Amino acid sequence: MNWLYDILMGSNRHIGYWGPDTDPGDAPEDRFTDYLISHLRPGAGARVLDVGCGAGGPAVRLAKKTGASVTGITVSGEEVRSATALAAAGGVGDLVRFEQVDAMKLPYADGSFDAVWAIEALMYLPDRAECLREIHRVLTPGGRLVFSDYTERLPLGPAQRETLAETFRLNELSQPGQYDGILAGIGFRDVRRHDLTEQLQRTSRENDRRLPEKMRRVAEEAGEKFSAHYRDHELRASALEHDYLGYVVVVAQSRRE
Ligand SMILES: C[S@@+](CC[C@H](N)C(=O)[O-])C[C@H]1O[C@@H](n2cnc3c(N)ncnc32)[C@H](O)[C@@H]1O
């Protein structure tokens, strides 16, 4: 299904951003990556872990913009291959590498990374707290964590839960603010939460507007019947995003020792 995600989302599998301090000439999804970079603030040479790296767009942009070296992890071998090719094509193959690793069991030594980000990835994990504990372990003391996730902004009824399961393959989202206690319990400090629900809603409106063109490309690849089915799937997902879901960006620092 990678070809489908390539058509629908390209190499950035996250929301867009329309706001100050980003270049209006860039794609909205790249502007969101830049917004996250402005929170992560890694220096040149910093070691960054990208948890749930997807097709690699954010990791490649992070390395190009900051000179940081990035390790991207995903459960998908297909994503490792396409993200590695993207980094090579982007001229940062020496700074960025991708590995097939489970985010809840990181095979890295304590204090291996100066910063960690996880963009729309924690929500897919059966044990988000375990992943956050692992992230805290592999961060250097005082290292920074930035992550973004969908939240359940309004209570979902059975019909919305069914849509969430079918379109996002998710059974449960966190409540806004639910991460605060988990992070504090693990030892993160200076936890700041930013509500980007308006950016999510704008993204879903833009996706609806761009849908006919994307579905034309899906039809060329997989036929009219599949395209019509998937168009319905996408419209249900965007209605759920617009009416019920929220979006947070969380910034925190690991405890100093
Ligand atoms: C919506 S994509 C986000 C991709 C990317 N962060 C971006 O913004 O373009 C979710 C990612 O989480 C990854 N993922 C899901 N479960 C995982 C796990 N247990 N360990 C590592 N990665 C996981 C998926 O493979 C995918 O790369």
mmCIF file with all atom_site columns, C-alpha atoms in Angstrom, residues 1-108:
data_model
loop_
_atom_site.group_PDB
_atom_site.id
_atom_site.type_symbol
_atom_site.label_atom_id
_atom_site.label_alt_id
_atom_site.label_comp_id
_atom_site.label_asym_id
_atom_site.label_entity_id
_atom_site.label_seq_id
_atom_site.pdbx_PDB_ins_code
_atom_site.Cartn_x
_atom_site.Cartn_y
_atom_site.Cartn_z
_atom_site.occupancy
_atom_site.B_iso_or_equiv
_atom_site.pdbx_formal_charge
_atom_site.auth_seq_id
_atom_site.auth_comp_id
_atom_site.auth_asym_id
_atom_site.auth_atom_id
_atom_site.pdbx_PDB_model_num
ATOM 1   C CA . MET A 1 1   ? 0.000  0.000  0.000  1.00 0.00 ? 1   MET A CA 1
ATOM 2   C CA . ASN A 1 2   ? 3.030  2.317  -0.043 1.00 0.00 ? 2   ASN A CA 1
ATOM 3   C CA . TRP A 1 3   ? 2.096  3.527  -3.550 1.00 0.00 ? 3   TRP A CA 1
ATOM 4   C CA . LEU A 1 4   ? -1.290 4.671  -2.136 1.00 0.00 ? 4   LEU A CA 1
ATOM 5   C CA . TYR A 1 5   ? 0.274  6.611  0.735  1.00 0.00 ? 5   TYR A CA 1
ATOM 6   C CA . ASP A 1 6   ? 2.761  8.126  -1.739 1.00 0.00 ? 6   ASP A CA 1
ATOM 7   C CA . ILE A 1 7   ? -0.144 9.480  -3.791 1.00 0.00 ? 7   ILE A CA 1
ATOM 8   C CA . LEU A 1 8   ? -2.154 10.620 -0.778 1.00 0.00 ? 8   LEU A CA 1
ATOM 9   C CA . MET A 1 9   ? 0.626  12.035 1.386  1.00 0.00 ? 9   MET A CA 1
ATOM 10  C CA . GLY A 1 10  ? 4.023  11.947 -0.345 1.00 0.00 ? 10  GLY A CA 1
ATOM 11  C CA . SER A 1 11  ? 7.025  11.661 1.968  1.00 0.00 ? 11  SER A CA 1
ATOM 12  C CA . ASN A 1 12  ? 5.390  13.600 4.854  1.00 0.00 ? 12  ASN A CA 1
ATOM 13  C CA . ARG A 1 13  ? 2.699  11.602 6.623  1.00 0.00 ? 13  ARG A CA 1
ATOM 14  C CA . HIS A 1 14  ? 1.495  14.333 8.952  1.00 0.00 ? 14  HIS A CA 1
ATOM 15  C CA . ILE A 1 15  ? -0.628 17.473 9.045  1.00 0.00 ? 15  ILE A CA 1
ATOM 16  C CA . GLY A 1 16  ? 0.142  20.803 7.369  1.00 0.00 ? 16  GLY A CA 1
ATOM 17  C CA . TYR A 1 17  ? 0.824  24.147 9.027  1.00 0.00 ? 17  TYR A CA 1
ATOM 18  C CA . TRP A 1 18  ? -0.312 27.631 8.117  1.00 0.00 ? 18  TRP A CA 1
ATOM 19  C CA . GLY A 1 19  ? 1.163  30.209 10.425 1.00 0.00 ? 19  GLY A CA 1
ATOM 20  C CA . PRO A 1 20  ? 3.801  32.829 11.083 1.00 0.00 ? 20  PRO A CA 1
ATOM 21  C CA . ASP A 1 21  ? 7.557  32.226 10.867 1.00 0.00 ? 21  ASP A CA 1
ATOM 22  C CA . THR A 1 22  ? 7.352  29.627 8.111  1.00 0.00 ? 22  THR A CA 1
ATOM 23  C CA . ASP A 1 23  ? 7.976  30.092 4.400  1.00 0.00 ? 23  ASP A CA 1
ATOM 24  C CA . PRO A 1 24  ? 4.632  30.413 2.504  1.00 0.00 ? 24  PRO A CA 1
ATOM 25  C CA . GLY A 1 25  ? 6.434  29.073 -0.598 1.00 0.00 ? 25  GLY A CA 1
ATOM 26  C CA . ASP A 1 26  ? 6.924  25.686 1.085  1.00 0.00 ? 26  ASP A CA 1
ATOM 27  C CA . ALA A 1 27  ? 4.334  22.881 1.122  1.00 0.00 ? 27  ALA A CA 1
ATOM 28  C CA . PRO A 1 28  ? 2.130  23.026 4.265  1.00 0.00 ? 28  PRO A CA 1
ATOM 29  C CA . GLU A 1 29  ? 3.466  19.637 5.414  1.00 0.00 ? 29  GLU A CA 1
ATOM 30  C CA . ASP A 1 30  ? 7.075  20.903 5.177  1.00 0.00 ? 30  ASP A CA 1
ATOM 31  C CA . ARG A 1 31  ? 6.010  23.993 7.121  1.00 0.00 ? 31  ARG A CA 1
ATOM 32  C CA . PHE A 1 32  ? 4.733  21.716 9.897  1.00 0.00 ? 32  PHE A CA 1
ATOM 33  C CA . THR A 1 33  ? 8.107  19.931 9.948  1.00 0.00 ? 33  THR A CA 1
ATOM 34  C CA . ASP A 1 34  ? 9.758  23.363 10.251 1.00 0.00 ? 34  ASP A CA 1
ATOM 35  C CA . TYR A 1 35  ? 7.406  24.276 13.102 1.00 0.00 ? 35  TYR A CA 1
ATOM 36  C CA . LEU A 1 36  ? 8.536  21.112 14.930 1.00 0.00 ? 36  LEU A CA 1
ATOM 37  C CA . ILE A 1 37  ? 12.200 21.863 14.165 1.00 0.00 ? 37  ILE A CA 1
ATOM 38  C CA . SER A 1 38  ? 11.703 25.275 15.812 1.00 0.00 ? 38  SER A CA 1
ATOM 39  C CA . HIS A 1 39  ? 10.664 23.433 18.998 1.00 0.00 ? 39  HIS A CA 1
ATOM 40  C CA . LEU A 1 40  ? 13.328 20.708 18.805 1.00 0.00 ? 40  LEU A CA 1
ATOM 41  C CA . ARG A 1 41  ? 16.190 23.141 18.027 1.00 0.00 ? 41  ARG A CA 1
ATOM 42  C CA . PRO A 1 42  ? 18.994 20.579 17.511 1.00 0.00 ? 42  PRO A CA 1
ATOM 43  C CA . GLY A 1 43  ? 22.441 22.010 16.781 1.00 0.00 ? 43  GLY A CA 1
ATOM 44  C CA . ALA A 1 44  ? 24.648 20.857 13.889 1.00 0.00 ? 44  ALA A CA 1
ATOM 45  C CA . GLY A 1 45  ? 26.106 17.489 14.850 1.00 0.00 ? 45  GLY A CA 1
ATOM 46  C CA . ALA A 1 46  ? 23.326 16.720 17.355 1.00 0.00 ? 46  ALA A CA 1
ATOM 47  C CA . ARG A 1 47  ? 22.099 13.117 17.371 1.00 0.00 ? 47  ARG A CA 1
ATOM 48  C CA . VAL A 1 48  ? 18.331 12.924 16.826 1.00 0.00 ? 48  VAL A CA 1
ATOM 49  C CA . LEU A 1 49  ? 16.044 9.887  17.014 1.00 0.00 ? 49  LEU A CA 1
ATOM 50  C CA . ASP A 1 50  ? 12.929 10.033 14.793 1.00 0.00 ? 50  ASP A CA 1
ATOM 51  C CA . VAL A 1 51  ? 10.390 7.585  16.260 1.00 0.00 ? 51  VAL A CA 1
ATOM 52  C CA . GLY A 1 52  ? 7.912  6.357  13.615 1.00 0.00 ? 52  GLY A CA 1
ATOM 53  C CA . CYS A 1 53  ? 9.752  7.962  10.702 1.00 0.00 ? 53  CYS A CA 1
ATOM 54  C CA . GLY A 1 54  ? 7.280  6.998  7.943  1.00 0.00 ? 54  GLY A CA 1
ATOM 55  C CA . ALA A 1 55  ? 8.549  7.647  4.409  1.00 0.00 ? 55  ALA A CA 1
ATOM 56  C CA . GLY A 1 56  ? 11.421 9.777  5.742  1.00 0.00 ? 56  GLY A CA 1
ATOM 57  C CA . GLY A 1 57  ? 10.406 13.294 4.649  1.00 0.00 ? 57  GLY A CA 1
ATOM 58  C CA . PRO A 1 58  ? 10.683 14.873 8.137  1.00 0.00 ? 58  PRO A CA 1
ATOM 59  C CA . ALA A 1 59  ? 14.058 13.235 8.956  1.00 0.00 ? 59  ALA A CA 1
ATOM 60  C CA . VAL A 1 60  ? 15.572 14.319 5.637  1.00 0.00 ? 60  VAL A CA 1
ATOM 61  C CA . ARG A 1 61  ? 14.332 17.908 6.068  1.00 0.00 ? 61  ARG A CA 1
ATOM 62  C CA . LEU A 1 62  ? 15.585 17.997 9.667  1.00 0.00 ? 62  LEU A CA 1
ATOM 63  C CA . ALA A 1 63  ? 19.087 16.903 8.605  1.00 0.00 ? 63  ALA A CA 1
ATOM 64  C CA . LYS A 1 64  ? 19.196 19.334 5.669  1.00 0.00 ? 64  LYS A CA 1
ATOM 65  C CA . LYS A 1 65  ? 18.009 22.309 7.727  1.00 0.00 ? 65  LYS A CA 1
ATOM 66  C CA . THR A 1 66  ? 20.079 21.759 10.876 1.00 0.00 ? 66  THR A CA 1
ATOM 67  C CA . GLY A 1 67  ? 23.046 19.492 10.061 1.00 0.00 ? 67  GLY A CA 1
ATOM 68  C CA . ALA A 1 68  ? 21.888 17.102 12.802 1.00 0.00 ? 68  ALA A CA 1
ATOM 69  C CA . SER A 1 69  ? 22.417 13.382 12.269 1.00 0.00 ? 69  SER A CA 1
ATOM 70  C CA . VAL A 1 70  ? 19.128 11.502 12.370 1.00 0.00 ? 70  VAL A CA 1
ATOM 71  C CA . THR A 1 71  ? 18.232 7.868  13.082 1.00 0.00 ? 71  THR A CA 1
ATOM 72  C CA . GLY A 1 72  ? 14.695 7.135  11.876 1.00 0.00 ? 72  GLY A CA 1
ATOM 73  C CA . ILE A 1 73  ? 12.881 4.036  13.118 1.00 0.00 ? 73  ILE A CA 1
ATOM 74  C CA . THR A 1 74  ? 9.749  2.309  11.853 1.00 0.00 ? 74  THR A CA 1
ATOM 75  C CA . VAL A 1 75  ? 8.191  -1.152 11.981 1.00 0.00 ? 75  VAL A CA 1
ATOM 76  C CA . SER A 1 76  ? 7.930  -1.206 8.197  1.00 0.00 ? 76  SER A CA 1
ATOM 77  C CA . GLY A 1 77  ? 10.808 -2.614 6.125  1.00 0.00 ? 77  GLY A CA 1
ATOM 78  C CA . GLU A 1 78  ? 9.254  -0.990 3.049  1.00 0.00 ? 78  GLU A CA 1
ATOM 79  C CA . GLU A 1 79  ? 9.444  2.424  4.743  1.00 0.00 ? 79  GLU A CA 1
ATOM 80  C CA . VAL A 1 80  ? 13.104 1.801  5.676  1.00 0.00 ? 80  VAL A CA 1
ATOM 81  C CA . ARG A 1 81  ? 13.891 1.157  2.008  1.00 0.00 ? 81  ARG A CA 1
ATOM 82  C CA . SER A 1 82  ? 11.992 4.140  0.573  1.00 0.00 ? 82  SER A CA 1
ATOM 83  C CA . ALA A 1 83  ? 13.188 6.547  3.295  1.00 0.00 ? 83  ALA A CA 1
ATOM 84  C CA . THR A 1 84  ? 16.806 5.452  2.748  1.00 0.00 ? 84  THR A CA 1
ATOM 85  C CA . ALA A 1 85  ? 16.421 6.154  -0.987 1.00 0.00 ? 85  ALA A CA 1
ATOM 86  C CA . LEU A 1 86  ? 14.885 9.572  -0.194 1.00 0.00 ? 86  LEU A CA 1
ATOM 87  C CA . ALA A 1 87  ? 17.843 10.520 2.030  1.00 0.00 ? 87  ALA A CA 1
ATOM 88  C CA . ALA A 1 88  ? 20.343 9.461  -0.658 1.00 0.00 ? 88  ALA A CA 1
ATOM 89  C CA . ALA A 1 89  ? 18.451 11.412 -3.347 1.00 0.00 ? 89  ALA A CA 1
ATOM 90  C CA . GLY A 1 90  ? 18.359 14.436 -1.030 1.00 0.00 ? 90  GLY A CA 1
ATOM 91  C CA . GLY A 1 91  ? 22.160 14.330 -0.561 1.00 0.00 ? 91  GLY A CA 1
ATOM 92  C CA . VAL A 1 92  ? 21.992 13.555 3.190  1.00 0.00 ? 92  VAL A CA 1
ATOM 93  C CA . GLY A 1 93  ? 22.616 9.799  3.043  1.00 0.00 ? 93  GLY A CA 1
ATOM 94  C CA . ASP A 1 94  ? 25.654 10.340 5.296  1.00 0.00 ? 94  ASP A CA 1
ATOM 95  C CA . LEU A 1 95  ? 23.590 12.146 7.989  1.00 0.00 ? 95  LEU A CA 1
ATOM 96  C CA . VAL A 1 96  ? 20.386 10.087 8.019  1.00 0.00 ? 96  VAL A CA 1
ATOM 97  C CA . ARG A 1 97  ? 19.821 6.369  8.483  1.00 0.00 ? 97  ARG A CA 1
ATOM 98  C CA . PHE A 1 98  ? 16.675 4.317  8.896  1.00 0.00 ? 98  PHE A CA 1
ATOM 99  C CA . GLU A 1 99  ? 16.186 1.111  10.852 1.00 0.00 ? 99  GLU A CA 1
ATOM 100 C CA . GLN A 1 100 ? 13.399 -1.407 11.397 1.00 0.00 ? 100 GLN A CA 1
ATOM 101 C CA . VAL A 1 101 ? 12.964 -1.086 15.152 1.00 0.00 ? 101 VAL A CA 1
ATOM 102 C CA . ASP A 1 102 ? 10.041 -1.361 17.582 1.00 0.00 ? 102 ASP A CA 1
ATOM 103 C CA . ALA A 1 103 ? 9.550  1.998  19.321 1.00 0.00 ? 103 ALA A CA 1
ATOM 104 C CA . MET A 1 104 ? 8.676  0.251  22.601 1.00 0.00 ? 104 MET A CA 1
ATOM 105 C CA . LYS A 1 105 ? 11.985 -1.659 22.691 1.00 0.00 ? 105 LYS A CA 1
ATOM 106 C CA . LEU A 1 106 ? 14.786 0.646  21.605 1.00 0.00 ? 106 LEU A CA 1
ATOM 107 C CA . PRO A 1 107 ? 18.092 -1.162 20.928 1.00 0.00 ? 107 PRO A CA 1
ATOM 108 C CA . TYR A 1 108 ? 20.149 1.910  21.866 1.00 0.00 ? 108 TYR A CA 1
#
